[in-house]
């Protein structure tokens, strides 16, 4: 088992090193876009599906509460799958439209959608990305390297951060690292001199 654990560490580290060379500028760009959105008084709307929903929750928690610094809350909303509202909605509609109805009620011009779609087959996430693009809402999407079709959905102004892996566990780990990095960059940019 120790050998297997060492292999997991190695695989994770290699993915992070490769991602560093490919994605650092995009992660900084994502943080800057989020800062601009928030400073203009807009909100960040976040969604994920399956296990990436946990990472989506983490991003919203970091923005609403704090990352490492005590600071004011940033307006952010998680499109929810786990509530009585969702349950009643799903009983009357399809799951693919759950995020769309929430997004339609919440999203305003200037807001940003952050979508986590590691495998690229998360239909409710893909639908909301398409819906956001059609509403001219800025989008940042985190995927894996086998999701080139998402690039065809996004507008030119949107940002696609594709982690260089197709393995879901490595994608989820890297997405969490990217989320935490963005939050730390936001704190650094806005509050490092206070």
PDB file of C-alpha atoms in Angstrom:
ATOM      1  CA  UNK A   1       0.000   0.000   0.000  1.00  0.00           C
ATOM      2  CA  UNK A   2       2.891   2.348   0.683  1.00  0.00           C
ATOM      3  CA  UNK A   3       4.032   1.986  -2.928  1.00  0.00           C
ATOM      4  CA  UNK A   4       0.533   2.813  -4.149  1.00  0.00           C
ATOM      5  CA  UNK A   5       0.446   5.893  -1.913  1.00  0.00           C
ATOM      6  CA  UNK A   6       3.843   6.992  -3.221  1.00  0.00           C
ATOM      7  CA  UNK A   7       2.553   6.556  -6.783  1.00  0.00           C
ATOM      8  CA  UNK A   8      -0.467   8.729  -5.943  1.00  0.00           C
ATOM      9  CA  UNK A   9       1.775  11.465  -4.545  1.00  0.00           C
ATOM     10  CA  UNK A  10       3.970  11.295  -7.634  1.00  0.00           C
ATOM     11  CA  UNK A  11       1.006  11.457 -10.000  1.00  0.00           C
ATOM     12  CA  UNK A  12      -0.453  14.411  -8.098  1.00  0.00           C
ATOM     13  CA  UNK A  13       2.848  16.288  -8.010  1.00  0.00           C
ATOM     14  CA  UNK A  14       3.500  15.689 -11.722  1.00  0.00           C
ATOM     15  CA  UNK A  15       0.036  16.969 -12.579  1.00  0.00           C
ATOM     16  CA  UNK A  16       0.590  20.093 -10.467  1.00  0.00           C
ATOM     17  CA  UNK A  17       4.007  20.762 -12.025  1.00  0.00           C
ATOM     18  CA  UNK A  18       2.640  20.366 -15.540  1.00  0.00           C
ATOM     19  CA  UNK A  19      -0.392  22.516 -14.663  1.00  0.00           C
ATOM     20  CA  UNK A  20       1.938  25.219 -13.287  1.00  0.00           C
ATOM     21  CA  UNK A  21       3.655  25.553 -16.657  1.00  0.00           C
ATOM     22  CA  UNK A  22       0.351  25.659 -18.555  1.00  0.00           C
ATOM     23  CA  UNK A  23      -2.115  27.414 -16.261  1.00  0.00           C
ATOM     24  CA  UNK A  24      -0.374  29.985 -14.040  1.00  0.00           C
ATOM     25  CA  UNK A  25      -1.218  32.954 -16.270  1.00  0.00           C
ATOM     26  CA  UNK A  26      -4.817  31.762 -16.632  1.00  0.00           C
ATOM     27  CA  UNK A  27      -5.222  31.409 -12.851  1.00  0.00           C
ATOM     28  CA  UNK A  28      -3.909  34.940 -12.320  1.00  0.00           C
ATOM     29  CA  UNK A  29      -6.287  36.148 -15.050  1.00  0.00           C
ATOM     30  CA  UNK A  30      -9.202  34.353 -13.351  1.00  0.00           C
ATOM     31  CA  UNK A  31      -8.359  36.025 -10.021  1.00  0.00           C
ATOM     32  CA  UNK A  32      -8.116  39.438 -11.691  1.00  0.00           C
ATOM     33  CA  UNK A  33     -11.451  38.979 -13.453  1.00  0.00           C
ATOM     34  CA  UNK A  34     -13.078  37.930 -10.198  1.00  0.00           C
ATOM     35  CA  UNK A  35     -11.600  40.958  -8.404  1.00  0.00           C
ATOM     36  CA  UNK A  36     -12.945  43.260 -11.112  1.00  0.00           C
ATOM     37  CA  UNK A  37     -16.381  41.642 -10.898  1.00  0.00           C
ATOM     38  CA  UNK A  38     -16.497  41.994  -7.108  1.00  0.00           C
ATOM     39  CA  UNK A  39     -15.138  45.555  -6.991  1.00  0.00           C
ATOM     40  CA  UNK A  40     -17.828  46.617  -9.453  1.00  0.00           C
ATOM     41  CA  UNK A  41     -20.454  45.441  -6.966  1.00  0.00           C
ATOM     42  CA  UNK A  42     -21.368  42.271  -8.814  1.00  0.00           C
ATOM     43  CA  UNK A  43     -21.502  38.689  -7.613  1.00  0.00           C
ATOM     44  CA  UNK A  44     -19.846  35.405  -8.422  1.00  0.00           C
ATOM     45  CA  UNK A  45     -22.269  32.570  -9.159  1.00  0.00           C
ATOM     46  CA  UNK A  46     -20.744  29.102  -8.826  1.00  0.00           C
ATOM     47  CA  UNK A  47     -21.869  25.645  -9.923  1.00  0.00           C
ATOM     48  CA  UNK A  48     -20.522  22.132 -10.056  1.00  0.00           C
ATOM     49  CA  UNK A  49     -21.951  18.659 -10.304  1.00  0.00           C
ATOM     50  CA  UNK A  50     -21.152  15.396  -8.578  1.00  0.00           C
ATOM     51  CA  UNK A  51     -17.927  15.570  -6.628  1.00  0.00           C
ATOM     52  CA  UNK A  52     -17.044  18.933  -8.191  1.00  0.00           C
ATOM     53  CA  UNK A  53     -20.066  20.343  -6.323  1.00  0.00           C
ATOM     54  CA  UNK A  54     -17.930  20.081  -3.174  1.00  0.00           C
ATOM     55  CA  UNK A  55     -15.265  22.280  -4.769  1.00  0.00           C
ATOM     56  CA  UNK A  56     -17.978  24.730  -5.819  1.00  0.00           C
ATOM     57  CA  UNK A  57     -19.146  24.886  -2.191  1.00  0.00           C
ATOM     58  CA  UNK A  58     -15.574  25.528  -1.097  1.00  0.00           C
ATOM     59  CA  UNK A  59     -15.193  28.489  -3.464  1.00  0.00           C
ATOM     60  CA  UNK A  60     -18.399  30.094  -2.217  1.00  0.00           C
ATOM     61  CA  UNK A  61     -17.419  29.477   1.421  1.00  0.00           C
ATOM     62  CA  UNK A  62     -14.030  31.099   0.789  1.00  0.00           C
ATOM     63  CA  UNK A  63     -15.633  34.141  -0.828  1.00  0.00           C
ATOM     64  CA  UNK A  64     -18.520  34.569   1.613  1.00  0.00           C
ATOM     65  CA  UNK A  65     -16.599  33.867   4.800  1.00  0.00           C
ATOM     66  CA  UNK A  66     -12.859  34.116   4.282  1.00  0.00           C
ATOM     67  CA  UNK A  67      -9.925  32.273   2.868  1.00  0.00           C
ATOM     68  CA  UNK A  68      -7.038  33.018   5.239  1.00  0.00           C
ATOM     69  CA  UNK A  69      -7.528  36.697   6.040  1.00  0.00           C
ATOM     70  CA  UNK A  70     -10.391  38.131   8.019  1.00  0.00           C
ATOM     71  CA  UNK A  71     -12.036  40.468   5.540  1.00  0.00           C
ATOM     72  CA  UNK A  72     -15.460  41.583   4.373  1.00  0.00           C
ATOM     73  CA  UNK A  73     -17.629  38.987   2.659  1.00  0.00           C
ATOM     74  CA  UNK A  74     -17.736  38.918  -1.106  1.00  0.00           C
ATOM     75  CA  UNK A  75     -21.113  38.417  -2.801  1.00  0.00           C
ATOM     76  CA  UNK A  76     -21.207  34.868  -4.114  1.00  0.00           C
ATOM     77  CA  UNK A  77     -23.921  32.288  -4.632  1.00  0.00           C
ATOM     78  CA  UNK A  78     -23.852  28.527  -5.047  1.00  0.00           C
ATOM     79  CA  UNK A  79     -26.370  27.120  -7.489  1.00  0.00           C
ATOM     80  CA  UNK A  80     -27.807  24.492  -5.226  1.00  0.00           C
ATOM     81  CA  UNK A  81     -28.576  20.830  -5.678  1.00  0.00           C
ATOM     82  CA  UNK A  82     -29.251  19.970  -2.057  1.00  0.00           C
ATOM     83  CA  UNK A  83     -32.255  21.709  -0.624  1.00  0.00           C
ATOM     84  CA  UNK A  84     -36.010  21.513  -0.362  1.00  0.00           C
ATOM     85  CA  UNK A  85     -36.194  24.083  -3.160  1.00  0.00           C
ATOM     86  CA  UNK A  86     -34.188  21.809  -5.435  1.00  0.00           C
ATOM     87  CA  UNK A  87     -36.243  18.799  -4.466  1.00  0.00           C
ATOM     88  CA  UNK A  88     -39.530  20.492  -5.268  1.00  0.00           C
ATOM     89  CA  UNK A  89     -38.116  21.886  -8.499  1.00  0.00           C
ATOM     90  CA  UNK A  90     -36.860  18.497  -9.665  1.00  0.00           C
ATOM     91  CA  UNK A  91     -40.242  16.900  -8.968  1.00  0.00           C
ATOM     92  CA  UNK A  92     -41.782  19.326 -11.500  1.00  0.00           C
ATOM     93  CA  UNK A  93     -38.913  19.767 -13.988  1.00  0.00           C
ATOM     94  CA  UNK A  94     -35.806  18.065 -15.329  1.00  0.00           C
ATOM     95  CA  UNK A  95     -32.522  18.173 -13.426  1.00  0.00           C
ATOM     96  CA  UNK A  96     -30.821  19.783 -16.434  1.00  0.00           C
ATOM     97  CA  UNK A  97     -32.954  22.903 -15.922  1.00  0.00           C
ATOM     98  CA  UNK A  98     -32.406  23.204 -12.164  1.00  0.00           C
ATOM     99  CA  UNK A  99     -29.382  25.486 -12.454  1.00  0.00           C
ATOM    100  CA  UNK A 100     -30.950  27.431 -15.318  1.00  0.00           C
ATOM    101  CA  UNK A 101     -33.943  28.537 -13.245  1.00  0.00           C
ATOM    102  CA  UNK A 102     -31.771  29.524 -10.277  1.00  0.00           C
ATOM    103  CA  UNK A 103     -29.319  31.327 -12.534  1.00  0.00           C
ATOM    104  CA  UNK A 104     -32.093  33.175 -14.343  1.00  0.00           C
ATOM    105  CA  UNK A 105     -33.474  34.435 -11.027  1.00  0.00           C
ATOM    106  CA  UNK A 106     -30.065  35.532  -9.700  1.00  0.00           C
ATOM    107  CA  UNK A 107     -27.792  36.583 -12.566  1.00  0.00           C
ATOM    108  CA  UNK A 108     -27.500  40.202 -13.574  1.00  0.00           C
ATOM    109  CA  UNK A 109     -25.298  42.017 -16.033  1.00  0.00           C
ATOM    110  CA  UNK A 110     -21.759  42.202 -14.674  1.00  0.00           C
ATOM    111  CA  UNK A 111     -22.024  39.004 -12.611  1.00  0.00           C
ATOM    112  CA  UNK A 112     -19.702  36.090 -13.257  1.00  0.00           C
ATOM    113  CA  UNK A 113     -20.324  32.358 -13.533  1.00  0.00           C
ATOM    114  CA  UNK A 114     -17.633  29.977 -12.302  1.00  0.00           C
ATOM    115  CA  UNK A 115     -18.465  26.468 -13.520  1.00  0.00           C
ATOM    116  CA  UNK A 116     -16.675  23.280 -12.571  1.00  0.00           C
ATOM    117  CA  UNK A 117     -16.990  20.576 -15.213  1.00  0.00           C
ATOM    118  CA  UNK A 118     -14.040  18.219 -14.765  1.00  0.00           C
ATOM    119  CA  UNK A 119     -15.296  15.491 -17.094  1.00  0.00           C
ATOM    120  CA  UNK A 120     -17.193  17.676 -19.550  1.00  0.00           C
ATOM    121  CA  UNK A 121     -20.289  15.479 -19.462  1.00  0.00           C
ATOM    122  CA  UNK A 122     -22.090  17.295 -16.649  1.00  0.00           C
ATOM    123  CA  UNK A 123     -25.208  18.261 -18.601  1.00  0.00           C
ATOM    124  CA  UNK A 124     -26.692  20.649 -16.042  1.00  0.00           C
ATOM    125  CA  UNK A 125     -23.342  22.502 -15.840  1.00  0.00           C
ATOM    126  CA  UNK A 126     -22.915  22.572 -19.626  1.00  0.00           C
ATOM    127  CA  UNK A 127     -26.469  23.876 -19.999  1.00  0.00           C
ATOM    128  CA  UNK A 128     -25.869  26.703 -17.547  1.00  0.00           C
ATOM    129  CA  UNK A 129     -22.614  27.633 -19.287  1.00  0.00           C
ATOM    130  CA  UNK A 130     -24.516  27.902 -22.560  1.00  0.00           C
ATOM    131  CA  UNK A 131     -27.263  29.887 -20.861  1.00  0.00           C
ATOM    132  CA  UNK A 132     -24.729  32.268 -19.255  1.00  0.00           C
ATOM    133  CA  UNK A 133     -22.944  32.817 -22.566  1.00  0.00           C
ATOM    134  CA  UNK A 134     -26.285  33.603 -24.247  1.00  0.00           C
ATOM    135  CA  UNK A 135     -27.060  36.119 -21.455  1.00  0.00           C
ATOM    136  CA  UNK A 136     -23.587  37.667 -21.961  1.00  0.00           C
ATOM    137  CA  UNK A 137     -22.501  36.772 -18.419  1.00  0.00           C
ATOM    138  CA  UNK A 138     -18.729  36.310 -18.056  1.00  0.00           C
ATOM    139  CA  UNK A 139     -17.747  32.677 -17.523  1.00  0.00           C
ATOM    140  CA  UNK A 140     -14.743  30.947 -16.006  1.00  0.00           C
ATOM    141  CA  UNK A 141     -14.861  27.174 -16.416  1.00  0.00           C
ATOM    142  CA  UNK A 142     -12.531  24.610 -14.854  1.00  0.00           C
ATOM    143  CA  UNK A 143     -12.265  21.340 -16.768  1.00  0.00           C
ATOM    144  CA  UNK A 144      -9.832  18.563 -17.631  1.00  0.00           C
ATOM    145  CA  UNK A 145      -7.798  18.120 -20.778  1.00  0.00           C
ATOM    146  CA  UNK A 146     -10.401  16.049 -22.614  1.00  0.00           C
ATOM    147  CA  UNK A 147     -13.071  18.768 -22.712  1.00  0.00           C
ATOM    148  CA  UNK A 148     -12.202  20.680 -25.880  1.00  0.00           C
ATOM    149  CA  UNK A 149     -15.894  20.792 -26.814  1.00  0.00           C
ATOM    150  CA  UNK A 150     -16.466  23.291 -23.982  1.00  0.00           C
ATOM    151  CA  UNK A 151     -14.261  25.788 -25.810  1.00  0.00           C
ATOM    152  CA  UNK A 152     -16.877  25.766 -28.589  1.00  0.00           C
ATOM    153  CA  UNK A 153     -19.584  26.792 -26.098  1.00  0.00           C
ATOM    154  CA  UNK A 154     -17.696  29.723 -24.575  1.00  0.00           C
ATOM    155  CA  UNK A 155     -17.604  33.256 -25.889  1.00  0.00           C
ATOM    156  CA  UNK A 156     -14.241  34.775 -26.792  1.00  0.00           C
ATOM    157  CA  UNK A 157     -14.212  36.808 -23.560  1.00  0.00           C
ATOM    158  CA  UNK A 158     -14.663  33.728 -21.359  1.00  0.00           C
ATOM    159  CA  UNK A 159     -11.857  31.818 -19.664  1.00  0.00           C
ATOM    160  CA  UNK A 160     -11.351  28.054 -19.933  1.00  0.00           C
ATOM    161  CA  UNK A 161      -8.870  26.556 -17.452  1.00  0.00           C
ATOM    162  CA  UNK A 162      -8.191  22.954 -18.497  1.00  0.00           C
ATOM    163  CA  UNK A 163      -6.124  20.943 -16.023  1.00  0.00           C
ATOM    164  CA  UNK A 164      -3.727  18.636 -17.934  1.00  0.00           C
ATOM    165  CA  UNK A 165      -5.256  15.346 -16.812  1.00  0.00           C
ATOM    166  CA  UNK A 166      -8.202  13.161 -17.689  1.00  0.00           C
ATOM    167  CA  UNK A 167      -8.304  11.366 -14.328  1.00  0.00           C
ATOM    168  CA  UNK A 168     -11.162  12.689 -12.205  1.00  0.00           C
ATOM    169  CA  UNK A 169      -9.327  12.475  -8.875  1.00  0.00           C
ATOM    170  CA  UNK A 170      -6.382  14.537 -10.203  1.00  0.00           C
ATOM    171  CA  UNK A 171      -8.815  17.027 -11.737  1.00  0.00           C
ATOM    172  CA  UNK A 172     -10.687  17.507  -8.465  1.00  0.00           C
ATOM    173  CA  UNK A 173      -7.439  17.976  -6.541  1.00  0.00           C
ATOM    174  CA  UNK A 174      -6.161  20.503  -9.041  1.00  0.00           C
ATOM    175  CA  UNK A 175      -9.487  22.334  -9.212  1.00  0.00           C
ATOM    176  CA  UNK A 176      -9.399  22.741  -5.435  1.00  0.00           C
ATOM    177  CA  UNK A 177      -5.829  24.042  -5.673  1.00  0.00           C
ATOM    178  CA  UNK A 178      -6.903  26.523  -8.374  1.00  0.00           C
ATOM    179  CA  UNK A 179      -9.882  27.654  -6.280  1.00  0.00           C
ATOM    180  CA  UNK A 180      -7.705  28.164  -3.215  1.00  0.00           C
ATOM    181  CA  UNK A 181      -5.055  29.937  -5.293  1.00  0.00           C
ATOM    182  CA  UNK A 182      -7.631  32.332  -6.750  1.00  0.00           C
ATOM    183  CA  UNK A 183      -8.934  33.114  -3.262  1.00  0.00           C
ATOM    184  CA  UNK A 184      -5.428  33.688  -1.953  1.00  0.00           C
ATOM    185  CA  UNK A 185      -4.607  35.940  -4.920  1.00  0.00           C
ATOM    186  CA  UNK A 186      -7.777  37.958  -4.289  1.00  0.00           C
ATOM    187  CA  UNK A 187      -6.863  38.387  -0.617  1.00  0.00           C
ATOM    188  CA  UNK A 188      -3.276  39.288  -1.558  1.00  0.00           C
ATOM    189  CA  UNK A 189      -4.316  41.824  -4.192  1.00  0.00           C
ATOM    190  CA  UNK A 190      -7.000  43.530  -2.121  1.00  0.00           C
ATOM    191  CA  UNK A 191      -5.793  43.215   1.458  1.00  0.00           C
ATOM    192  CA  UNK A 192      -2.049  42.508   1.571  1.00  0.00           C
ATOM    193  CA  UNK A 193      -1.274  46.118   2.516  1.00  0.00           C
ATOM    194  CA  UNK A 194      -3.811  46.425   5.329  1.00  0.00           C
TER     195      UNK A 194
END
